[in-house]
Short mmCIF file of C-alpha atoms in Angstrom, two decimals:
data_model
loop_
_atom_site.label_atom_id
_atom_site.label_comp_id
_atom_site.label_asym_id
_atom_site.label_seq_id
_atom_site.Cartn_x
_atom_site.Cartn_y
_atom_site.Cartn_z
CA MET A 1 -21.78 15.50 -12.85
CA GLU A 2 -21.60 15.83 -9.06
CA GLU A 3 -18.41 13.79 -9.06
CA LYS A 4 -16.31 16.82 -9.91
CA GLU A 5 -16.59 18.29 -6.45
CA ILE A 6 -15.74 15.14 -4.54
CA SER A 7 -12.77 15.58 -2.23
CA LYS A 8 -9.73 13.31 -2.25
CA ALA A 9 -10.56 12.15 1.26
CA VAL A 10 -13.92 10.83 0.10
CA ILE A 11 -12.29 9.07 -2.83
CA ARG A 12 -9.81 7.42 -0.47
CA ARG A 13 -12.72 6.06 1.57
CA LEU A 14 -14.87 4.86 -1.36
CA PRO A 15 -13.04 1.56 -1.98
CA ARG A 16 -13.56 0.71 1.69
CA TYR A 17 -17.31 1.32 1.39
CA TYR A 18 -17.25 -0.84 -1.70
CA ARG A 19 -15.47 -3.64 0.17
CA TYR A 20 -17.90 -3.56 3.09
CA LEU A 21 -20.93 -3.49 0.82
CA GLY A 22 -19.49 -6.47 -1.07
CA GLU A 23 -19.15 -8.36 2.22
CA LEU A 24 -22.75 -7.47 3.12
CA ILE A 25 -23.98 -8.83 -0.21
CA GLU A 26 -22.02 -12.03 0.36
CA SER A 27 -23.73 -12.49 3.70
CA GLY A 28 -27.17 -11.86 2.20
CA VAL A 29 -27.85 -8.41 3.68
CA GLU A 30 -30.21 -6.42 1.41
CA ARG A 31 -30.43 -3.12 3.22
CA ILE A 32 -28.55 -1.40 5.99
CA SER A 33 -28.97 1.78 8.03
CA SER A 34 -26.13 4.27 8.26
CA SER A 35 -25.84 3.50 11.98
CA GLU A 36 -25.42 -0.25 11.38
CA LEU A 37 -22.88 0.43 8.65
CA SER A 38 -21.22 2.89 10.99
CA SER A 39 -20.68 0.35 13.77
CA ARG A 40 -19.29 -2.20 11.31
CA MET A 41 -16.93 0.22 9.59
CA LYS A 42 -16.01 2.15 12.71
CA VAL A 43 -16.66 5.54 11.21
CA THR A 44 -19.43 7.83 12.39
CA ALA A 45 -22.89 7.56 10.87
CA SER A 46 -22.80 11.25 9.97
CA GLN A 47 -19.51 10.71 8.10
CA ILE A 48 -21.16 7.93 6.12
CA ARG A 49 -24.22 10.05 5.32
CA GLN A 50 -22.02 12.96 4.29
CA ASP A 51 -19.78 10.80 2.11
CA LEU A 52 -22.64 9.07 0.35
CA ASN A 53 -24.61 12.29 -0.08
CA ASN A 54 -21.84 13.35 -2.45
CA PHE A 55 -23.34 10.95 -4.92
CA GLY A 56 -26.93 12.04 -4.56
CA GLY A 57 -28.11 10.51 -1.28
CA PHE A 58 -28.76 6.86 -1.89
CA GLY A 59 -30.36 6.39 1.52
CA GLN A 60 -34.03 6.67 2.36
CA GLN A 61 -35.32 7.83 5.73
CA GLY A 62 -36.54 4.85 7.73
CA TYR A 63 -35.28 2.37 5.15
CA GLY A 64 -31.53 2.86 5.03
CA TYR A 65 -29.40 1.96 2.06
CA ASN A 66 -30.19 -0.61 -0.57
CA VAL A 67 -26.93 -2.57 -0.41
CA LYS A 68 -26.84 -3.88 -3.99
CA PHE A 69 -27.81 -0.55 -5.50
CA LEU A 70 -25.23 1.38 -3.49
CA TYR A 71 -22.59 -1.24 -4.32
CA SER A 72 -23.21 -0.92 -8.04
CA GLU A 73 -23.34 2.89 -7.90
CA ILE A 74 -19.97 3.04 -6.11
CA ALA A 75 -18.61 0.53 -8.63
CA LYS A 76 -19.56 2.94 -11.43
CA ILE A 77 -17.95 5.89 -9.66
CA LEU A 78 -14.76 3.87 -9.22
CA GLY A 79 -14.83 2.83 -12.87
CA LEU A 80 -15.27 -0.84 -11.99
CA ASP A 81 -18.11 -1.20 -14.47
CA LYS A 82 -15.53 -1.02 -17.26
CA LYS A 83 -12.73 -3.38 -18.20
CA HIS A 84 -9.13 -2.26 -17.70
CA ASN A 85 -6.31 -4.13 -19.40
CA VAL A 86 -3.32 -4.41 -17.11
CA ILE A 87 0.25 -5.45 -17.86
CA ILE A 88 2.84 -6.29 -15.22
CA ILE A 89 6.49 -5.47 -15.66
CA GLY A 90 8.57 -7.69 -13.43
CA ALA A 91 7.62 -11.38 -13.18
CA GLY A 92 9.24 -11.92 -9.77
CA ASN A 93 7.36 -12.91 -6.64
CA LEU A 94 5.39 -9.69 -6.42
CA GLY A 95 4.48 -9.76 -10.11
CA HIS A 96 3.38 -13.39 -9.64
CA ALA A 97 1.29 -12.49 -6.61
CA ILE A 98 -0.55 -9.78 -8.53
CA ALA A 99 -1.03 -11.90 -11.66
CA ASN A 100 -2.41 -14.72 -9.51
CA TYR A 101 -4.87 -12.57 -7.63
CA VAL A 102 -8.12 -13.46 -9.39
CA ALA A 103 -10.21 -11.02 -7.34
CA PHE A 104 -8.76 -8.19 -9.45
CA GLU A 105 -10.27 -9.76 -12.53
CA LYS A 106 -13.71 -9.94 -10.96
CA ARG A 107 -13.51 -6.15 -10.65
CA GLY A 108 -12.63 -5.69 -14.30
CA PHE A 109 -8.84 -5.56 -14.10
CA ILE A 110 -7.72 -8.02 -16.77
CA MET A 111 -4.08 -9.03 -16.52
CA THR A 112 -3.03 -9.51 -20.13
CA ALA A 113 0.76 -9.96 -20.05
CA LEU A 114 3.85 -9.94 -17.87
CA PHE A 115 7.26 -8.73 -18.99
CA ASP A 116 10.72 -9.60 -17.68
CA ILE A 117 14.37 -9.57 -18.72
CA ASN A 118 15.25 -12.86 -17.03
CA PRO A 119 15.45 -15.63 -19.71
CA GLU A 120 14.38 -18.23 -17.12
CA ARG A 121 11.09 -16.44 -16.61
CA ILE A 122 10.33 -15.55 -20.23
CA GLY A 123 7.86 -17.91 -21.92
CA LYS A 124 6.44 -19.21 -18.65
CA LYS A 125 2.79 -18.75 -17.84
CA ILE A 126 1.07 -17.55 -14.68
CA ARG A 127 -2.47 -18.84 -14.92
CA ASP A 128 -2.81 -18.26 -18.67
CA ILE A 129 -0.83 -15.03 -18.73
CA GLU A 130 2.45 -15.27 -20.61
CA VAL A 131 5.76 -13.76 -19.53
CA LEU A 132 7.14 -11.86 -22.53
CA PRO A 133 10.63 -10.40 -23.00
CA LEU A 134 10.83 -6.77 -21.96
CA SER A 135 12.30 -5.97 -25.37
CA GLU A 136 8.84 -6.61 -26.84
CA LEU A 137 7.16 -4.01 -24.61
CA GLU A 138 6.74 -1.33 -27.28
CA ALA A 139 5.51 -3.76 -29.92
CA TYR A 140 3.02 -5.26 -27.49
CA ILE A 141 1.55 -1.89 -26.49
CA LYS A 142 1.22 -0.90 -30.15
CA GLU A 143 -0.87 -3.97 -30.87
CA ASN A 144 -2.83 -4.30 -27.64
CA GLU A 145 -4.81 -1.86 -25.57
CA VAL A 146 -3.04 -1.29 -22.27
CA ASP A 147 -4.85 0.80 -19.65
CA ILE A 148 -2.59 0.25 -16.66
CA ALA A 149 1.05 -0.81 -16.37
CA THR A 150 2.18 -2.31 -13.06
CA LEU A 151 5.82 -1.88 -12.09
CA THR A 152 7.15 -4.65 -9.86
CA ILE A 153 10.82 -4.11 -10.67
CA PRO A 154 13.71 -2.68 -8.65
CA LYS A 155 13.90 1.09 -8.40
CA THR A 156 17.08 1.21 -10.49
CA ALA A 157 15.13 0.01 -13.53
CA ALA A 158 11.79 1.63 -12.76
CA LYS A 159 12.40 5.14 -14.08
CA GLU A 160 13.67 4.01 -17.47
CA VAL A 161 10.84 1.52 -17.95
CA ALA A 162 8.28 4.13 -16.85
CA GLU A 163 9.58 6.49 -19.52
CA ARG A 164 9.33 3.78 -22.16
CA LEU A 165 5.72 3.18 -21.10
CA VAL A 166 4.88 6.86 -21.30
CA ASN A 167 6.50 7.14 -24.74
CA CYS A 168 4.16 4.36 -25.88
CA GLY A 169 1.15 6.31 -24.64
CA VAL A 170 0.44 4.45 -21.37
CA LYS A 171 -1.44 6.87 -19.12
CA ALA A 172 -1.67 5.03 -15.79
CA ILE A 173 1.04 3.34 -13.75
CA TRP A 174 0.66 1.25 -10.61
CA ASN A 175 4.09 1.63 -9.09
CA PHE A 176 5.57 -0.79 -6.55
CA ALA A 177 9.17 0.34 -7.11
CA HIS A 178 10.59 2.18 -4.11
CA THR A 179 11.03 5.46 -5.89
CA ASP A 180 8.99 8.34 -7.26
CA LEU A 181 8.77 8.29 -11.02
CA ASN A 182 8.58 12.01 -11.91
CA LEU A 183 6.49 11.56 -15.03
CA PRO A 184 4.54 14.14 -17.08
CA GLU A 185 1.51 15.49 -15.24
CA ASP A 186 -1.05 13.77 -17.45
CA VAL A 187 0.26 10.34 -16.43
CA LEU A 188 -1.59 8.92 -13.42
CA VAL A 189 0.68 7.20 -10.90
CA GLU A 190 -0.58 5.25 -7.91
CA ASN A 191 2.30 4.30 -5.62
CA VAL A 192 2.44 1.33 -3.27
CA HIS A 193 5.55 1.89 -1.19
CA LEU A 194 5.68 -1.17 1.04
CA SER A 195 8.73 -0.06 2.98
CA GLU A 196 7.02 3.23 3.90
CA SER A 197 4.06 1.29 5.23
CA LEU A 198 6.39 -0.85 7.35
CA MET A 199 8.12 2.28 8.66
CA ARG A 200 4.81 3.76 9.76
CA LEU A 201 4.15 0.59 11.73
CA SER A 202 7.62 0.83 13.23
CA TYR A 203 7.01 4.48 14.15
CA ASN A 204 3.81 3.51 15.96
CA ILE A 205 5.54 0.66 17.82
CA THR A 206 8.25 3.10 18.91
CA SER A 207 5.70 5.69 20.09
CA VAL A 208 3.83 3.12 22.17
CA GLU A 209 7.07 1.90 23.75
CA LYS A 210 8.09 5.45 24.56
CA SER A 211 4.80 6.36 26.21
CA ARG A 212 4.94 3.12 28.22
CA GLU A 213 8.42 3.94 29.47
CA GLU A 214 7.28 7.42 30.43
CA GLN A 215 4.39 6.02 32.47
CA LYS A 216 6.77 3.97 34.61
CA MET B 1 9.70 14.49 23.85
CA GLU B 2 8.53 16.75 21.01
CA GLU B 3 7.34 13.68 19.14
CA LYS B 4 4.08 13.51 21.04
CA GLU B 5 2.60 16.49 19.25
CA ILE B 6 3.45 15.34 15.77
CA SER B 7 0.44 15.06 13.48
CA LYS B 8 -0.42 11.93 11.53
CA ALA B 9 0.11 13.80 8.29
CA VAL B 10 3.72 14.53 9.23
CA ILE B 11 4.25 10.89 10.17
CA ARG B 12 2.90 9.82 6.81
CA ARG B 13 5.45 12.04 5.10
CA LEU B 14 8.49 11.06 7.20
CA PRO B 15 9.29 7.79 5.41
CA ARG B 16 9.37 9.72 2.16
CA TYR B 17 11.88 12.21 3.58
CA TYR B 18 13.87 9.25 4.79
CA ARG B 19 13.87 7.69 1.32
CA TYR B 20 14.94 10.92 -0.38
CA LEU B 21 17.70 11.55 2.14
CA GLY B 22 18.92 7.98 1.62
CA GLU B 23 19.07 8.60 -2.14
CA LEU B 24 21.02 11.83 -1.52
CA ILE B 25 23.56 9.97 0.63
CA GLU B 26 23.93 7.34 -2.09
CA SER B 27 24.74 10.05 -4.59
CA GLY B 28 27.26 11.69 -2.27
CA VAL B 29 25.30 14.82 -1.33
CA GLU B 30 26.35 16.07 2.12
CA ARG B 31 24.06 19.01 2.62
CA ILE B 32 20.94 20.35 0.98
CA SER B 33 18.79 23.46 1.27
CA SER B 34 15.07 23.18 1.84
CA SER B 35 14.48 24.70 -1.59
CA GLU B 36 16.65 22.09 -3.33
CA LEU B 37 14.95 19.31 -1.38
CA SER B 38 11.63 20.93 -2.24
CA SER B 39 12.18 20.81 -5.99
CA ARG B 40 13.28 17.17 -5.80
CA MET B 41 10.40 16.02 -3.61
CA LYS B 42 7.79 18.27 -5.21
CA VAL B 43 6.51 19.65 -1.93
CA THR B 44 6.89 23.31 -0.95
CA ALA B 45 10.00 24.43 0.90
CA SER B 46 7.86 25.85 3.67
CA GLN B 47 6.17 22.47 4.11
CA ILE B 48 9.59 20.86 4.47
CA ARG B 49 10.73 23.45 7.01
CA GLN B 50 7.51 23.07 8.99
CA ASP B 51 7.67 19.28 8.96
CA LEU B 52 11.29 19.12 10.04
CA ASN B 53 10.86 21.84 12.65
CA ASN B 54 8.66 19.35 14.50
CA PHE B 55 11.85 17.59 15.43
CA GLY B 56 13.76 20.60 16.55
CA GLY B 57 14.85 22.36 13.37
CA PHE B 58 17.76 20.47 11.92
CA GLY B 59 18.46 23.12 9.34
CA GLN B 60 20.84 26.04 9.66
CA GLN B 61 20.30 29.38 7.94
CA GLY B 62 22.61 29.64 4.95
CA TYR B 63 23.81 26.07 5.30
CA GLY B 64 20.72 23.94 4.84
CA TYR B 65 20.36 20.45 6.17
CA ASN B 66 23.17 18.07 7.00
CA VAL B 67 21.93 15.08 5.01
CA LYS B 68 23.49 12.29 7.07
CA PHE B 69 22.51 13.82 10.38
CA LEU B 70 18.91 14.40 9.29
CA TYR B 71 18.75 10.88 7.86
CA SER B 72 19.86 9.32 11.13
CA GLU B 73 17.55 11.53 13.20
CA ILE B 74 14.55 10.55 11.10
CA ALA B 75 15.65 6.91 11.37
CA LYS B 76 15.50 7.22 15.16
CA ILE B 77 12.06 8.83 15.08
CA LEU B 78 10.81 6.01 12.85
CA GLY B 79 12.34 3.42 15.18
CA LEU B 80 14.73 2.21 12.49
CA ASP B 81 17.67 2.35 14.90
CA LYS B 82 16.25 -0.74 16.62
CA LYS B 83 15.81 -4.28 15.39
CA HIS B 84 12.31 -5.61 14.80
CA ASN B 85 11.71 -9.33 14.45
CA VAL B 86 9.13 -10.03 11.79
CA ILE B 87 7.27 -13.23 10.98
CA ILE B 88 5.24 -13.80 7.83
CA ILE B 89 2.08 -15.87 7.83
CA GLY B 90 1.40 -17.11 4.33
CA ALA B 91 4.33 -18.37 2.25
CA GLY B 92 2.69 -17.75 -1.11
CA ASN B 93 3.98 -15.33 -3.73
CA LEU B 94 3.42 -12.24 -1.64
CA GLY B 95 5.01 -13.80 1.46
CA HIS B 96 7.95 -14.83 -0.73
CA ALA B 97 8.29 -11.33 -2.14
CA ILE B 98 8.44 -9.79 1.33
CA ALA B 99 10.82 -12.42 2.72
CA ASN B 100 13.11 -11.89 -0.27
CA TYR B 101 13.21 -8.14 0.01
CA VAL B 102 16.60 -7.61 1.66
CA ALA B 103 16.19 -3.83 1.89
CA PHE B 104 13.83 -4.38 4.84
CA GLU B 105 16.65 -6.05 6.74
CA LYS B 106 18.98 -3.12 6.16
CA ARG B 107 16.41 -1.01 8.02
CA GLY B 108 16.29 -3.36 10.99
CA PHE B 109 13.32 -5.53 10.03
CA ILE B 110 14.60 -9.09 10.50
CA MET B 111 12.44 -11.74 8.89
CA THR B 112 12.77 -14.70 11.24
CA ALA B 113 10.19 -17.24 10.06
CA LEU B 114 7.35 -17.92 7.64
CA PHE B 115 4.28 -20.01 8.41
CA ASP B 116 1.94 -21.87 6.11
CA ILE B 117 -0.60 -24.68 6.12
CA ASN B 118 0.40 -26.07 2.72
CA PRO B 119 2.57 -29.22 3.22
CA GLU B 120 4.40 -28.50 -0.06
CA ARG B 121 5.63 -25.20 1.31
CA ILE B 122 6.49 -26.31 4.85
CA GLY B 123 10.18 -27.02 5.42
CA LYS B 124 11.32 -25.01 2.41
CA LYS B 125 13.59 -22.03 2.86
CA ILE B 126 13.43 -18.53 1.43
CA ARG B 127 16.95 -17.17 1.72
CA ASP B 128 17.71 -18.78 5.09
CA ILE B 129 14.21 -18.27 6.51
CA GLU B 130 12.32 -21.50 7.11
CA VAL B 131 8.66 -22.10 6.35
CA LEU B 132 7.12 -23.64 9.49
CA PRO B 133 3.70 -25.27 9.88
CA LEU B 134 1.05 -22.83 11.08
CA SER B 135 0.23 -25.24 13.90
CA GLU B 136 3.55 -24.28 15.49
CA LEU B 137 2.70 -20.56 15.56
CA GLU B 138 1.95 -20.35 19.30
CA ALA B 139 4.99 -22.41 20.31
CA TYR B 140 7.25 -20.32 18.10
CA ILE B 141 6.04 -17.01 19.53
CA LYS B 142 6.51 -18.33 23.07
CA GLU B 143 10.14 -19.11 22.39
CA ASN B 144 11.07 -16.24 20.09
CA GLU B 145 10.58 -12.53 20.28
CA VAL B 146 8.14 -11.42 17.57
CA ASP B 147 7.62 -7.69 17.11
CA ILE B 148 5.60 -7.70 13.91
CA ALA B 149 3.44 -10.36 12.26
CA THR B 150 2.78 -10.00 8.54
CA LEU B 151 -0.44 -11.47 7.17
CA THR B 152 -0.23 -12.54 3.54
CA ILE B 153 -3.13 -14.98 3.65
CA PRO B 154 -6.66 -14.84 2.20
CA LYS B 155 -9.19 -12.77 4.09
CA THR B 156 -11.19 -15.86 5.07
CA ALA B 157 -8.29 -17.04 7.26
CA ALA B 158 -6.96 -13.65 8.33
CA LYS B 159 -9.29 -12.86 11.22
CA GLU B 160 -8.78 -16.19 12.97
CA VAL B 161 -5.00 -16.07 12.60
CA ALA B 162 -4.94 -12.45 13.78
CA GLU B 163 -6.79 -13.47 16.94
CA ARG B 164 -4.30 -16.28 17.55
CA LEU B 165 -1.46 -13.78 17.21
CA VAL B 166 -3.07 -11.36 19.63
CA ASN B 167 -3.68 -14.17 22.13
CA CYS B 168 0.06 -14.88 22.01
CA GLY B 169 0.82 -11.26 22.80
CA VAL B 170 1.77 -9.98 19.33
CA LYS B 171 1.18 -6.23 19.34
CA ALA B 172 1.74 -5.18 15.74
CA ILE B 173 0.28 -6.61 12.54
CA TRP B 174 1.16 -5.74 8.97
CA ASN B 175 -2.01 -6.79 7.19
CA PHE B 176 -2.20 -7.58 3.46
CA ALA B 177 -5.47 -9.52 3.72
CA HIS B 178 -8.36 -7.68 2.06
CA THR B 179 -10.33 -7.21 5.24
CA ASP B 180 -10.28 -5.14 8.42
CA LEU B 181 -9.20 -7.18 11.42
CA ASN B 182 -11.18 -5.55 14.27
CA LEU B 183 -8.62 -6.27 16.96
CA PRO B 184 -8.29 -4.80 20.48
CA GLU B 185 -7.26 -1.16 20.49
CA ASP B 186 -3.77 -1.77 21.84
CA VAL B 187 -2.86 -3.86 18.79
CA LEU B 188 -1.28 -1.78 16.03
CA VAL B 189 -2.49 -2.67 12.55
CA GLU B 190 -1.02 -1.27 9.35
CA ASN B 191 -3.12 -2.26 6.35
CA VAL B 192 -1.91 -2.63 2.78
CA HIS B 193 -5.07 -3.07 0.75
CA LEU B 194 -3.77 -3.56 -2.79
CA SER B 195 -7.20 -3.73 -4.38
CA GLU B 196 -8.16 -0.38 -2.87
CA SER B 197 -5.03 1.16 -4.35
CA LEU B 198 -5.93 -0.24 -7.77
CA MET B 199 -9.48 1.12 -7.40
CA ARG B 200 -8.15 4.62 -6.68
CA LEU B 201 -6.15 4.40 -9.90
CA SER B 202 -9.25 3.25 -11.74
CA TYR B 203 -11.25 6.14 -10.25
CA ASN B 204 -8.67 8.61 -11.52
CA ILE B 205 -8.62 7.04 -14.99
CA THR B 206 -12.42 7.31 -15.09
CA SER B 207 -12.37 10.97 -13.98
CA VAL B 208 -9.87 11.91 -16.66
CA GLU B 209 -11.91 10.13 -19.32
CA LYS B 210 -15.06 11.89 -18.17
CA SER B 211 -13.55 15.35 -18.23
CA ARG B 212 -12.09 14.65 -21.68
CA GLU B 213 -15.50 13.66 -22.99
CA GLU B 214 -17.03 16.80 -21.53
CA GLN B 215 -14.48 18.98 -23.26
CA LYS B 216 -15.48 17.62 -26.64
#
């Protein structure tokens, strides 16, 4: 039950550990020291030891970490050892991109249906996932287990659809709409605000330009 | 020159202020107190005052913030008062989604070209943005100003393409490939790792389930 005390910062870093360990497995590496992992990931070795000690110290002095074991332990912590059924609301380009991304499925995220209001999209299939009319959302959720709903629709529609999802009992939303959803506290929302990410890049470009001008 | 001392945490929050202020302008609000803004944004009023004081205290006692003025000041800090030319490498669904998102252009991010290796995609247009063959990348960058390169290609190709971009002098990369690029320090990289975002959601779902089971 150590997980309870884990800080948000550690949680934010865990998927990155998971990704690096996955890459190590792919390249046939069986064990790795914290200092090797440190130079690859560009975080300090002591940070790595600290982070991983949260889960009971998987490393052994003089041996390092067993890559496969650590990978599967982090997978469990992240809930990747279970299946999650995911629906996507909005079958535009972004919805397509997500439905097409098979790597999600390897990690247990099963895309089960897309929903849209555009008659030209309804009935089409992305891989073998059907695009259903949004009017069938409630009926679908009643009959199928839905763990995560992905919103890839404009912000004007996002709030209303999010409320419909919550009314049907959906407890986790992956939100790509450029707005905050303001849902009840027991609903988990993970936001991906692409425009905010682009603005951070733009801020950094501007800062670099400014400091260059000042050095002249 | 106050900007130099601004912490990363403040920078992370700025785009969100910008978004909220934009929504206020859209709904005709001309001024707002920090406490009103606080209840909308669900951060404390003192946090808002502290954050905005970094830029010289735009608020006035008893008046609050002038929404349009604050919006345009934050735009300047974020570099949104300048144009940025953006290319997209990878004209798949995600590249399409980004090229189609006109809101980026309103904020000064001008999508000028897409690149791909797939002959079926080359020559097509998304809005009026042409898909060019990836082999023309270097020639294009020589002849056109490119401020930001967006990578919407698989991780296996991302590192090589990123190096080509850097060799051509591109200084900012918006990376959607599920890998770290390990580029020279003077190259700005903003990562959007969608699978890590989904894993954080999955972690939170798992935590909630665990604590529910323990309460039984």
